[in-house]
mmCIF file of C-alpha atoms in Angstrom:
data_model
loop_
_atom_site.group_PDB
_atom_site.id
_atom_site.type_symbol
_atom_site.label_atom_id
_atom_site.label_comp_id
_atom_site.label_asym_id
_atom_site.label_seq_id
_atom_site.Cartn_x
_atom_site.Cartn_y
_atom_site.Cartn_z
ATOM 1 C CA UNK A 26 -2.837 -26.342 -10.570
ATOM 2 C CA UNK A 27 -6.476 -27.093 -11.229
ATOM 3 C CA UNK A 28 -7.776 -25.791 -14.526
ATOM 4 C CA UNK A 29 -11.293 -24.415 -14.650
ATOM 5 C CA UNK A 30 -13.504 -25.352 -17.590
ATOM 6 C CA UNK A 31 -14.408 -21.679 -17.861
ATOM 7 C CA UNK A 32 -13.099 -19.932 -20.954
ATOM 8 C CA UNK A 33 -13.139 -16.158 -20.476
ATOM 9 C CA UNK A 34 -11.076 -15.875 -23.631
ATOM 10 C CA UNK A 35 -13.609 -17.467 -25.964
ATOM 11 C CA UNK A 36 -14.931 -15.280 -28.771
ATOM 12 C CA UNK A 37 -17.759 -17.532 -29.884
ATOM 13 C CA UNK A 38 -20.482 -15.657 -27.989
ATOM 14 C CA UNK A 39 -19.722 -12.266 -29.523
ATOM 15 C CA UNK A 40 -21.515 -11.200 -32.669
ATOM 16 C CA UNK A 41 -19.811 -8.681 -34.983
ATOM 17 C CA UNK A 42 -19.923 -5.233 -33.410
ATOM 18 C CA UNK A 43 -21.212 -2.168 -35.209
ATOM 19 C CA UNK A 44 -19.841 0.295 -32.666
ATOM 20 C CA UNK A 45 -16.367 1.222 -31.490
ATOM 21 C CA UNK A 46 -14.501 0.060 -28.388
ATOM 22 C CA UNK A 47 -16.145 0.851 -25.055
ATOM 23 C CA UNK A 48 -14.319 3.734 -23.379
ATOM 24 C CA UNK A 49 -13.764 3.511 -19.603
ATOM 25 C CA UNK A 50 -11.364 6.442 -19.330
ATOM 26 C CA UNK A 51 -13.699 8.378 -17.015
ATOM 27 C CA UNK A 52 -13.864 5.408 -14.645
ATOM 28 C CA UNK A 53 -10.074 4.996 -14.794
ATOM 29 C CA UNK A 54 -9.594 8.600 -13.719
ATOM 30 C CA UNK A 55 -12.182 8.334 -10.944
ATOM 31 C CA UNK A 56 -10.629 5.106 -9.654
ATOM 32 C CA UNK A 57 -7.215 6.763 -9.792
ATOM 33 C CA UNK A 58 -8.490 9.436 -7.412
ATOM 34 C CA UNK A 59 -10.693 7.283 -5.153
ATOM 35 C CA UNK A 60 -8.982 3.869 -4.979
ATOM 36 C CA UNK A 61 -5.398 4.699 -5.993
ATOM 37 C CA UNK A 62 -5.319 8.061 -4.194
ATOM 38 C CA UNK A 63 -4.042 10.216 -7.016
ATOM 39 C CA UNK A 64 -4.347 13.988 -7.120
ATOM 40 C CA UNK A 65 -7.501 15.910 -7.999
ATOM 41 C CA UNK A 66 -10.914 16.872 -6.661
ATOM 42 C CA UNK A 67 -13.614 14.386 -5.771
ATOM 43 C CA UNK A 68 -17.034 14.445 -7.432
ATOM 44 C CA UNK A 69 -19.609 16.180 -5.189
ATOM 45 C CA UNK A 70 -21.540 12.947 -4.627
ATOM 46 C CA UNK A 71 -18.467 11.000 -3.465
ATOM 47 C CA UNK A 72 -18.081 10.362 0.267
ATOM 48 C CA UNK A 73 -15.055 12.545 0.987
ATOM 49 C CA UNK A 74 -14.590 11.312 4.561
ATOM 50 C CA UNK A 75 -14.364 7.667 3.470
ATOM 51 C CA UNK A 76 -11.932 8.431 0.640
ATOM 52 C CA UNK A 77 -9.793 10.648 2.874
ATOM 53 C CA UNK A 78 -9.480 7.900 5.487
ATOM 54 C CA UNK A 79 -8.638 5.350 2.789
ATOM 55 C CA UNK A 80 -5.987 7.585 1.263
ATOM 56 C CA UNK A 81 -4.402 8.363 4.623
ATOM 57 C CA UNK A 82 -3.619 4.646 4.853
ATOM 58 C CA UNK A 83 -2.725 4.073 1.203
ATOM 59 C CA UNK A 84 -0.823 7.348 0.898
ATOM 60 C CA UNK A 85 1.510 6.482 3.765
ATOM 61 C CA UNK A 86 2.250 3.046 2.368
ATOM 62 C CA UNK A 87 2.702 4.423 -1.143
ATOM 63 C CA UNK A 88 5.119 7.101 0.071
ATOM 64 C CA UNK A 89 7.231 4.490 1.847
ATOM 65 C CA UNK A 90 7.235 2.253 -1.236
ATOM 66 C CA UNK A 91 8.158 5.167 -3.490
ATOM 67 C CA UNK A 92 11.056 6.140 -1.245
ATOM 68 C CA UNK A 93 12.370 2.581 -0.976
ATOM 69 C CA UNK A 94 11.988 1.516 -4.597
ATOM 70 C CA UNK A 95 11.525 4.462 -6.954
ATOM 71 C CA UNK A 96 14.089 6.654 -5.209
ATOM 72 C CA UNK A 97 16.656 4.582 -3.287
ATOM 73 C CA UNK A 98 16.635 1.462 -5.483
ATOM 74 C CA UNK A 99 16.339 3.163 -8.881
ATOM 75 C CA UNK A 100 20.119 3.633 -9.377
ATOM 76 C CA UNK A 101 20.614 -0.116 -8.886
ATOM 77 C CA UNK A 102 18.033 -1.049 -11.511
ATOM 78 C CA UNK A 103 19.267 1.689 -13.860
ATOM 79 C CA UNK A 104 22.770 0.196 -13.727
ATOM 80 C CA UNK A 105 21.463 -3.353 -14.098
ATOM 81 C CA UNK A 106 19.112 -3.118 -17.088
ATOM 82 C CA UNK A 107 20.995 -2.784 -20.398
ATOM 83 C CA UNK A 108 20.231 0.300 -22.473
ATOM 84 C CA UNK A 109 19.544 -1.993 -25.437
ATOM 85 C CA UNK A 110 16.957 -4.103 -23.614
ATOM 86 C CA UNK A 111 13.630 -4.056 -25.496
ATOM 87 C CA UNK A 112 11.064 -1.524 -24.242
ATOM 88 C CA UNK A 113 8.388 -4.227 -24.535
ATOM 89 C CA UNK A 114 8.073 -6.079 -21.218
ATOM 90 C CA UNK A 115 6.250 -9.369 -20.560
ATOM 91 C CA UNK A 116 5.537 -10.273 -16.929
ATOM 92 C CA UNK A 117 4.113 -13.828 -16.527
ATOM 93 C CA UNK A 118 2.415 -14.518 -13.175
ATOM 94 C CA UNK A 119 2.367 -10.775 -12.561
ATOM 95 C CA UNK A 120 -0.895 -10.599 -10.595
ATOM 96 C CA UNK A 121 -1.835 -6.998 -9.886
ATOM 97 C CA UNK A 122 1.813 -5.992 -9.775
ATOM 98 C CA UNK A 123 2.391 -3.300 -12.349
ATOM 99 C CA UNK A 124 4.426 -1.539 -9.648
ATOM 100 C CA UNK A 125 7.488 -3.778 -9.927
ATOM 101 C CA UNK A 126 7.592 -3.512 -13.709
ATOM 102 C CA UNK A 127 7.563 0.280 -13.430
ATOM 103 C CA UNK A 128 10.369 0.191 -10.846
ATOM 104 C CA UNK A 129 12.649 -1.958 -12.981
ATOM 105 C CA UNK A 130 11.606 -0.667 -16.408
ATOM 106 C CA UNK A 131 10.342 2.922 -16.078
ATOM 107 C CA UNK A 132 10.952 3.633 -19.763
ATOM 108 C CA UNK A 133 9.019 0.630 -21.060
ATOM 109 C CA UNK A 134 6.560 1.559 -23.787
ATOM 110 C CA UNK A 135 4.501 -1.643 -23.478
ATOM 111 C CA UNK A 136 4.023 -3.853 -20.415
ATOM 112 C CA UNK A 137 1.976 -7.066 -20.428
ATOM 113 C CA UNK A 138 1.075 -8.696 -17.118
ATOM 114 C CA UNK A 139 -0.431 -12.186 -17.126
ATOM 115 C CA UNK A 140 -2.080 -13.935 -14.191
ATOM 116 C CA UNK A 141 -5.121 -15.837 -12.992
ATOM 117 C CA UNK A 142 -6.915 -12.713 -11.787
ATOM 118 C CA UNK A 143 -9.553 -11.040 -13.971
ATOM 119 C CA UNK A 144 -9.254 -7.263 -14.260
ATOM 120 C CA UNK A 145 -12.651 -6.284 -12.818
ATOM 121 C CA UNK A 146 -15.654 -4.155 -13.771
ATOM 122 C CA UNK A 147 -14.816 -0.423 -13.536
ATOM 123 C CA UNK A 148 -18.415 0.729 -14.011
ATOM 124 C CA UNK A 149 -19.413 0.049 -10.416
ATOM 125 C CA UNK A 150 -17.461 3.043 -9.121
ATOM 126 C CA UNK A 151 -20.194 5.205 -10.669
ATOM 127 C CA UNK A 152 -23.026 3.696 -8.588
ATOM 128 C CA UNK A 153 -21.583 2.497 -5.251
ATOM 129 C CA UNK A 154 -23.489 3.685 -2.212
ATOM 130 C CA UNK A 155 -21.555 5.155 0.704
ATOM 131 C CA UNK A 156 -21.651 1.906 2.718
ATOM 132 C CA UNK A 157 -20.599 -0.082 -0.349
ATOM 133 C CA UNK A 158 -17.727 2.305 -1.028
ATOM 134 C CA UNK A 159 -16.498 2.075 2.560
ATOM 135 C CA UNK A 160 -16.649 -1.739 2.546
ATOM 136 C CA UNK A 161 -15.000 -1.995 -0.851
ATOM 137 C CA UNK A 162 -12.121 0.340 -0.012
ATOM 138 C CA UNK A 163 -11.551 -1.497 3.273
ATOM 139 C CA UNK A 164 -11.464 -4.825 1.424
ATOM 140 C CA UNK A 165 -9.116 -3.360 -1.180
ATOM 141 C CA UNK A 166 -6.658 -2.260 1.505
ATOM 142 C CA UNK A 167 -6.682 -5.785 2.901
ATOM 143 C CA UNK A 168 -6.510 -7.544 -0.457
ATOM 144 C CA UNK A 169 -3.547 -5.625 -1.832
ATOM 145 C CA UNK A 170 -1.598 -7.174 1.046
ATOM 146 C CA UNK A 171 2.123 -6.747 0.497
ATOM 147 C CA UNK A 172 1.830 -4.968 -2.850
ATOM 148 C CA UNK A 173 2.744 -1.603 -1.348
ATOM 149 C CA UNK A 174 5.473 -3.000 0.885
ATOM 150 C CA UNK A 175 7.352 -5.605 -1.155
ATOM 151 C CA UNK A 176 5.527 -5.574 -4.496
ATOM 152 C CA UNK A 177 3.901 -8.995 -4.171
ATOM 153 C CA UNK A 178 0.765 -10.602 -2.837
ATOM 154 C CA UNK A 179 -0.597 -13.918 -1.595
ATOM 155 C CA UNK A 180 -2.897 -16.259 -3.507
ATOM 156 C CA UNK A 181 -5.482 -15.870 -0.741
ATOM 157 C CA UNK A 182 -5.528 -12.083 -1.176
ATOM 158 C CA UNK A 183 -5.678 -12.319 -4.949
ATOM 159 C CA UNK A 184 -8.528 -14.815 -4.842
ATOM 160 C CA UNK A 185 -10.489 -12.683 -2.370
ATOM 161 C CA UNK A 186 -10.001 -9.556 -4.479
ATOM 162 C CA UNK A 187 -12.188 -11.053 -7.227
ATOM 163 C CA UNK A 188 -15.234 -10.496 -4.978
ATOM 164 C CA UNK A 189 -14.665 -6.784 -4.378
ATOM 165 C CA UNK A 190 -17.270 -4.364 -5.726
ATOM 166 C CA UNK A 191 -14.336 -2.287 -6.925
ATOM 167 C CA UNK A 192 -12.153 -3.684 -9.744
ATOM 168 C CA UNK A 193 -9.286 -4.792 -7.528
ATOM 169 C CA UNK A 194 -6.768 -5.582 -10.263
ATOM 170 C CA UNK A 195 -7.458 -2.341 -12.116
ATOM 171 C CA UNK A 196 -7.154 -0.441 -8.820
ATOM 172 C CA UNK A 197 -3.805 -2.129 -8.138
ATOM 173 C CA UNK A 198 -2.533 -1.141 -11.578
ATOM 174 C CA UNK A 199 -3.623 2.443 -11.013
ATOM 175 C CA UNK A 200 -1.820 2.482 -7.654
ATOM 176 C CA UNK A 201 1.296 1.483 -9.551
ATOM 177 C CA UNK A 202 0.843 4.391 -11.946
ATOM 178 C CA UNK A 203 0.287 6.872 -9.110
ATOM 179 C CA UNK A 204 3.317 5.619 -7.161
ATOM 180 C CA UNK A 205 5.484 5.803 -10.273
ATOM 181 C CA UNK A 206 4.383 9.284 -11.297
ATOM 182 C CA UNK A 207 2.139 8.353 -14.228
ATOM 183 C CA UNK A 208 -1.491 9.003 -15.116
ATOM 184 C CA UNK A 209 -4.001 6.952 -17.144
ATOM 185 C CA UNK A 210 -5.155 8.446 -20.436
ATOM 186 C CA UNK A 211 -7.484 5.663 -21.625
ATOM 187 C CA UNK A 212 -8.921 2.324 -20.538
ATOM 188 C CA UNK A 213 -10.541 -0.399 -22.631
ATOM 189 C CA UNK A 214 -11.305 -4.114 -22.283
ATOM 190 C CA UNK A 215 -10.449 -6.729 -24.875
ATOM 191 C CA UNK A 216 -10.251 -10.353 -25.882
ATOM 192 C CA UNK A 217 -7.629 -12.264 -27.788
ATOM 193 C CA UNK A 218 -8.575 -13.608 -31.192
ATOM 194 C CA UNK A 219 -7.502 -17.105 -32.325
ATOM 195 C CA UNK A 220 -4.487 -15.595 -34.096
ATOM 196 C CA UNK A 221 -3.466 -13.752 -30.913
ATOM 197 C CA UNK A 222 -4.562 -10.315 -32.060
ATOM 198 C CA UNK A 223 -6.392 -7.948 -29.712
ATOM 199 C CA UNK A 224 -10.087 -7.266 -30.191
ATOM 200 C CA UNK A 225 -11.491 -4.418 -28.093
ATOM 201 C CA UNK A 226 -15.002 -4.960 -26.774
ATOM 202 C CA UNK A 227 -17.768 -2.486 -27.496
ATOM 203 C CA UNK A 228 -20.688 -1.716 -25.197
ATOM 204 C CA UNK A 229 -22.710 -3.920 -27.523
ATOM 205 C CA UNK A 230 -20.279 -6.815 -27.022
ATOM 206 C CA UNK A 231 -20.366 -6.424 -23.252
ATOM 207 C CA UNK A 232 -24.155 -6.306 -23.157
ATOM 208 C CA UNK A 233 -24.356 -9.446 -25.293
ATOM 209 C CA UNK A 234 -22.009 -11.354 -22.979
ATOM 210 C CA UNK A 235 -23.920 -10.249 -19.904
ATOM 211 C CA UNK A 236 -27.272 -11.141 -21.480
ATOM 212 C CA UNK A 237 -26.012 -14.584 -22.444
ATOM 213 C CA UNK A 238 -24.701 -15.236 -18.913
ATOM 214 C CA UNK A 239 -27.982 -14.038 -17.391
ATOM 215 C CA UNK A 240 -29.976 -16.274 -19.721
ATOM 216 C CA UNK A 241 -27.955 -19.285 -18.653
ATOM 217 C CA UNK A 242 -27.839 -18.126 -15.032
ATOM 218 C CA UNK A 243 -24.102 -18.611 -15.358
ATOM 219 C CA UNK A 244 -21.487 -17.083 -13.070
ATOM 220 C CA UNK A 245 -18.046 -16.098 -14.208
ATOM 221 C CA UNK A 246 -15.678 -18.843 -13.105
ATOM 222 C CA UNK A 247 -12.196 -18.400 -11.764
ATOM 223 C CA UNK A 248 -9.205 -19.581 -13.780
ATOM 224 C CA UNK A 249 -8.119 -21.777 -10.888
ATOM 225 C CA UNK A 250 -10.590 -24.244 -9.457
ATOM 226 C CA UNK A 251 -9.778 -23.541 -5.809
ATOM 227 C CA UNK A 252 -10.158 -19.760 -6.104
ATOM 228 C CA UNK A 253 -13.274 -17.703 -5.486
ATOM 229 C CA UNK A 254 -15.341 -17.007 -8.582
ATOM 230 C CA UNK A 255 -15.364 -13.360 -9.711
ATOM 231 C CA UNK A 256 -18.580 -11.435 -9.052
ATOM 232 C CA UNK A 257 -18.460 -9.559 -12.354
ATOM 233 C CA UNK A 258 -18.887 -10.313 -16.054
ATOM 234 C CA UNK A 259 -16.173 -12.204 -17.897
ATOM 235 C CA UNK A 260 -16.229 -9.301 -20.379
ATOM 236 C CA UNK A 261 -13.915 -7.589 -17.884
ATOM 237 C CA UNK A 262 -11.228 -10.279 -17.882
ATOM 238 C CA UNK A 263 -8.556 -8.347 -19.793
ATOM 239 C CA UNK A 264 -7.838 -4.636 -19.626
ATOM 240 C CA UNK A 265 -5.693 -2.159 -21.515
ATOM 241 C CA UNK A 266 -4.630 1.045 -19.772
ATOM 242 C CA UNK A 267 -2.740 3.636 -21.763
ATOM 243 C CA UNK A 268 -0.736 5.996 -19.581
ATOM 244 C CA UNK A 269 1.878 8.737 -19.642
ATOM 245 C CA UNK A 270 4.424 10.132 -17.252
ATOM 246 C CA UNK A 271 3.342 13.192 -15.294
ATOM 247 C CA UNK A 272 5.477 16.273 -15.797
ATOM 248 C CA UNK A 273 7.941 16.877 -12.984
ATOM 249 C CA UNK A 274 8.589 20.422 -11.712
ATOM 250 C CA UNK A 275 10.581 22.321 -14.291
ATOM 251 C CA UNK A 276 10.132 19.657 -16.977
ATOM 252 C CA UNK A 277 7.989 19.527 -20.081
ATOM 253 C CA UNK A 278 5.232 16.935 -20.256
ATOM 254 C CA UNK A 279 6.323 13.555 -21.612
ATOM 255 C CA UNK A 280 4.649 13.081 -25.031
ATOM 256 C CA UNK A 281 5.005 9.274 -24.992
ATOM 257 C CA UNK A 282 1.793 7.353 -24.396
ATOM 258 C CA UNK A 283 2.659 3.932 -22.990
ATOM 259 C CA UNK A 284 0.514 0.788 -22.872
ATOM 260 C CA UNK A 285 -0.168 -1.682 -20.103
ATOM 261 C CA UNK A 286 -2.245 -4.756 -20.893
ATOM 262 C CA UNK A 287 -3.346 -7.256 -18.285
ATOM 263 C CA UNK A 288 -4.370 -10.668 -19.597
ATOM 264 C CA UNK A 289 -6.215 -13.124 -17.345
ATOM 265 C CA UNK A 290 -4.973 -16.577 -18.315
ATOM 266 C CA UNK A 291 -4.018 -19.871 -16.743
ATOM 267 C CA UNK A 292 -0.390 -20.577 -17.718
ATOM 268 C CA UNK A 293 -0.499 -24.339 -17.183
ATOM 269 C CA UNK A 294 0.256 -26.593 -20.149
ATOM 270 C CA UNK A 295 -3.250 -28.054 -20.053
ATOM 271 C CA UNK A 296 -4.920 -24.670 -20.333
ATOM 272 C CA UNK A 297 -2.506 -23.318 -22.955
ATOM 273 C CA UNK A 298 -3.092 -26.411 -25.083
ATOM 274 C CA UNK A 299 -6.820 -25.699 -25.132
ATOM 275 C CA UNK A 300 -6.380 -21.898 -25.300
ATOM 276 C CA UNK A 301 -3.297 -21.161 -27.437
ATOM 277 C CA UNK A 302 -4.290 -17.554 -28.234
ATOM 278 C CA UNK A 303 -2.026 -16.168 -25.526
ATOM 279 C CA UNK A 304 1.131 -17.794 -26.868
ATOM 280 C CA UNK A 305 0.299 -16.521 -30.362
ATOM 281 C CA UNK A 306 -0.202 -13.020 -28.947
ATOM 282 C CA UNK A 307 3.088 -13.090 -27.050
ATOM 283 C CA UNK A 308 5.119 -14.616 -29.884
ATOM 284 C CA UNK A 309 4.049 -11.787 -32.192
ATOM 285 C CA UNK A 310 5.950 -9.343 -29.965
ATOM 286 C CA UNK A 311 9.278 -10.901 -30.930
ATOM 287 C CA UNK A 312 12.194 -10.536 -28.518
ATOM 288 C CA UNK A 313 11.150 -8.888 -25.262
ATOM 289 C CA UNK A 314 12.373 -7.993 -21.800
ATOM 290 C CA UNK A 315 10.879 -10.260 -19.136
ATOM 291 C CA UNK A 316 10.111 -10.126 -15.442
ATOM 292 C CA UNK A 317 8.936 -12.937 -13.170
ATOM 293 C CA UNK A 318 8.805 -12.984 -9.383
ATOM 294 C CA UNK A 319 6.628 -14.325 -6.604
ATOM 295 C CA UNK A 320 5.391 -16.964 -9.052
ATOM 296 C CA UNK A 321 4.951 -19.940 -6.660
ATOM 297 C CA UNK A 322 7.813 -21.789 -8.401
ATOM 298 C CA UNK A 323 5.471 -22.810 -11.212
ATOM 299 C CA UNK A 324 8.300 -22.586 -13.755
ATOM 300 C CA UNK A 325 10.041 -25.378 -11.844
ATOM 301 C CA UNK A 326 7.154 -27.694 -12.775
ATOM 302 C CA UNK A 327 6.842 -29.977 -15.781
ATOM 303 C CA UNK A 328 3.245 -28.796 -16.094
ATOM 304 C CA UNK A 329 4.336 -25.293 -17.141
ATOM 305 C CA UNK A 330 6.703 -26.161 -19.970
ATOM 306 C CA UNK A 331 4.850 -24.239 -22.686
ATOM 307 C CA UNK A 332 5.157 -20.820 -21.039
ATOM 308 C CA UNK A 333 8.718 -21.647 -19.983
ATOM 309 C CA UNK A 334 9.652 -22.590 -23.551
ATOM 310 C CA UNK A 335 8.088 -19.380 -24.854
ATOM 311 C CA UNK A 336 10.153 -17.388 -22.375
ATOM 312 C CA UNK A 337 13.410 -19.092 -23.282
ATOM 313 C CA UNK A 338 12.774 -18.574 -26.993
ATOM 314 C CA UNK A 339 11.827 -14.903 -26.754
ATOM 315 C CA UNK A 340 13.673 -13.315 -23.855
ATOM 316 C CA UNK A 341 16.279 -10.750 -24.700
ATOM 317 C CA UNK A 342 16.933 -10.017 -21.020
ATOM 318 C CA UNK A 343 15.115 -11.225 -17.909
ATOM 319 C CA UNK A 344 14.887 -10.248 -14.264
ATOM 320 C CA UNK A 345 13.536 -12.716 -11.702
ATOM 321 C CA UNK A 346 13.742 -14.162 -8.243
ATOM 322 C CA UNK A 347 14.211 -17.922 -7.806
ATOM 323 C CA UNK A 348 10.700 -18.531 -9.189
ATOM 324 C CA UNK A 349 12.112 -17.694 -12.600
ATOM 325 C CA UNK A 350 13.659 -20.179 -15.022
ATOM 326 C CA UNK A 351 15.705 -22.908 -13.269
ATOM 327 C CA UNK A 352 19.392 -23.203 -14.261
ATOM 328 C CA UNK A 353 18.983 -26.581 -15.996
ATOM 329 C CA UNK A 354 16.494 -25.149 -18.518
ATOM 330 C CA UNK A 355 18.357 -21.865 -18.886
ATOM 331 C CA UNK A 356 21.700 -23.542 -19.550
ATOM 332 C CA UNK A 357 20.215 -25.962 -22.075
ATOM 333 C CA UNK A 358 18.774 -22.984 -23.967
ATOM 334 C CA UNK A 359 22.149 -21.244 -24.122
ATOM 335 C CA UNK A 360 21.424 -18.726 -21.386
ATOM 336 C CA UNK A 361 23.728 -17.169 -18.809
ATOM 337 C CA UNK A 362 22.451 -16.440 -15.285
ATOM 338 C CA UNK A 363 23.954 -13.858 -12.928
ATOM 339 C CA UNK A 364 22.990 -13.703 -9.265
ATOM 340 C CA UNK A 365 22.502 -10.955 -6.686
ATOM 341 C CA UNK A 366 21.907 -11.205 -2.953
ATOM 342 C CA UNK A 367 21.819 -14.644 -1.334
ATOM 343 C CA UNK A 368 19.896 -17.875 -1.885
ATOM 344 C CA UNK A 369 19.941 -20.982 0.303
ATOM 345 C CA UNK A 370 16.667 -22.662 -0.651
ATOM 346 C CA UNK A 371 13.088 -22.162 -1.808
ATOM 347 C CA UNK A 372 10.815 -19.993 0.321
ATOM 348 C CA UNK A 373 7.799 -22.315 -0.056
ATOM 349 C CA UNK A 374 8.244 -25.668 1.642
ATOM 350 C CA UNK A 375 6.480 -27.601 -1.095
ATOM 351 C CA UNK A 376 8.822 -26.243 -3.761
ATOM 352 C CA UNK A 377 11.888 -27.222 -1.757
ATOM 353 C CA UNK A 378 10.497 -30.709 -1.263
ATOM 354 C CA UNK A 379 9.221 -31.443 -4.791
ATOM 355 C CA UNK A 380 11.693 -29.315 -6.734
ATOM 356 C CA UNK A 381 14.821 -30.378 -4.863
ATOM 357 C CA UNK A 382 16.972 -30.603 -7.999
ATOM 358 C CA UNK A 383 16.086 -27.051 -9.002
ATOM 359 C CA UNK A 384 16.655 -25.738 -5.500
ATOM 360 C CA UNK A 385 20.053 -27.442 -5.430
ATOM 361 C CA UNK A 386 20.867 -26.012 -8.859
ATOM 362 C CA UNK A 387 20.003 -22.498 -7.732
ATOM 363 C CA UNK A 388 22.181 -22.928 -4.626
ATOM 364 C CA UNK A 389 25.032 -24.041 -6.858
ATOM 365 C CA UNK A 390 24.415 -21.091 -9.169
ATOM 366 C CA UNK A 391 24.878 -18.660 -6.291
ATOM 367 C CA UNK A 392 28.062 -20.446 -5.219
ATOM 368 C CA UNK A 393 29.477 -20.254 -8.742
ATOM 369 C CA UNK A 394 28.714 -16.551 -9.212
ATOM 370 C CA UNK A 395 30.644 -13.687 -7.654
ATOM 371 C CA UNK A 396 28.957 -12.148 -4.613
ATOM 372 C CA UNK A 397 26.879 -9.182 -5.751
ATOM 373 C CA UNK A 398 24.953 -6.914 -3.413
ATOM 374 C CA UNK A 399 21.183 -6.470 -3.673
ATOM 375 C CA UNK A 400 19.972 -3.232 -2.047
ATOM 376 C CA UNK A 401 16.274 -4.115 -1.848
ATOM 377 C CA UNK A 402 13.954 -7.103 -1.728
ATOM 378 C CA UNK A 403 12.452 -7.775 -5.153
ATOM 379 C CA UNK A 404 10.170 -10.817 -5.105
ATOM 380 C CA UNK A 405 10.318 -13.805 -2.783
ATOM 381 C CA UNK A 406 12.934 -14.117 -0.100
ATOM 382 C CA UNK A 407 14.635 -17.501 0.306
ATOM 383 C CA UNK A 408 14.017 -19.954 3.131
ATOM 384 C CA UNK A 409 16.308 -17.885 5.386
ATOM 385 C CA UNK A 410 14.438 -14.682 4.461
ATOM 386 C CA UNK A 411 17.272 -13.396 2.290
ATOM 387 C CA UNK A 412 16.588 -11.194 -0.728
ATOM 388 C CA UNK A 413 17.864 -12.518 -4.040
ATOM 389 C CA UNK A 414 17.697 -11.764 -7.753
ATOM 390 C CA UNK A 415 18.672 -13.469 -11.015
ATOM 391 C CA UNK A 416 19.444 -11.991 -14.411
ATOM 392 C CA UNK A 417 18.921 -14.421 -17.308
ATOM 393 C CA UNK A 418 20.215 -13.520 -20.760
ATOM 394 C CA UNK A 419 21.464 -15.174 -23.952
ATOM 395 C CA UNK A 420 25.074 -16.309 -23.682
#
């Protein structure tokens, strides 16, 4: 993986702020209605025909996903996840996929997704013209790819989404909330401090970053050299969305406000060596529940040992496909792995070729484990298009 010299997580350019965190709750609610197709009226100036057409497409796909995963597959996940598993979830290589975390861990109080994609600038929803809105919603439908069918996406889609006028990652997260029966109650952007703590950006901070970039005529760079550069300020790299469960018919409103944070970060050893704030932030959470899937087999690589070591040291319980932690590393760390579905080899040809020992070890793991049914695809399929799942836990 190529590492960009860009450093969206640097704090050097930000002077001390005299105002509070910038509040993007209004934009979160508008995006929930327009991009994620939640309930509620549209503002008078919004192009109702364009949004209605968009939501006819998204609504159908969301209904099918909800039926397959939130309804039919929920009993399986409810029986699988231990009651004592921590309510804090960390999802490395999560992309825009808050959906899967909500399927597997609906009672989580804090979910952190980490990926190469920057969150996106929510302010543009306030000023898009009708043609811009139509183009942006069309691009969003294309760029979310398989998110609303199998809960994953391609690198090409994720790279392209960084050029949307709408904040594609934020919109994907909001789709997850709508599909799962939640609503956003606040949205802020932040950076990680050197000690790993969260610092929320004020309007003053954002303006200073944008002014500095304009003065240098600098564009925000992607976190992977081969990906398209984002067309928005690096101030909008990381986002925090607080949310709560919507009341179901006959039930009282859920008083718990939950937190989702998305952190844009390159998880390669080279980048984490130069930018250790993320590991400090994650380590401060203590033991957590983890989820990894559709992760391009990066954890099979020697170049991703730092994030793999963090995971092995801090997981209390983990759910993954075969892109999770290979058996050799898990066993050496005193972990047990239990398998579901079937696995005969890596889905991506390059992983099977260059990670042959790990592919062989996973095949052996499935042969050693009892046969356990898997009612739904959750992550990559294997080379024979078979769904599979691994639980990793301390011995």
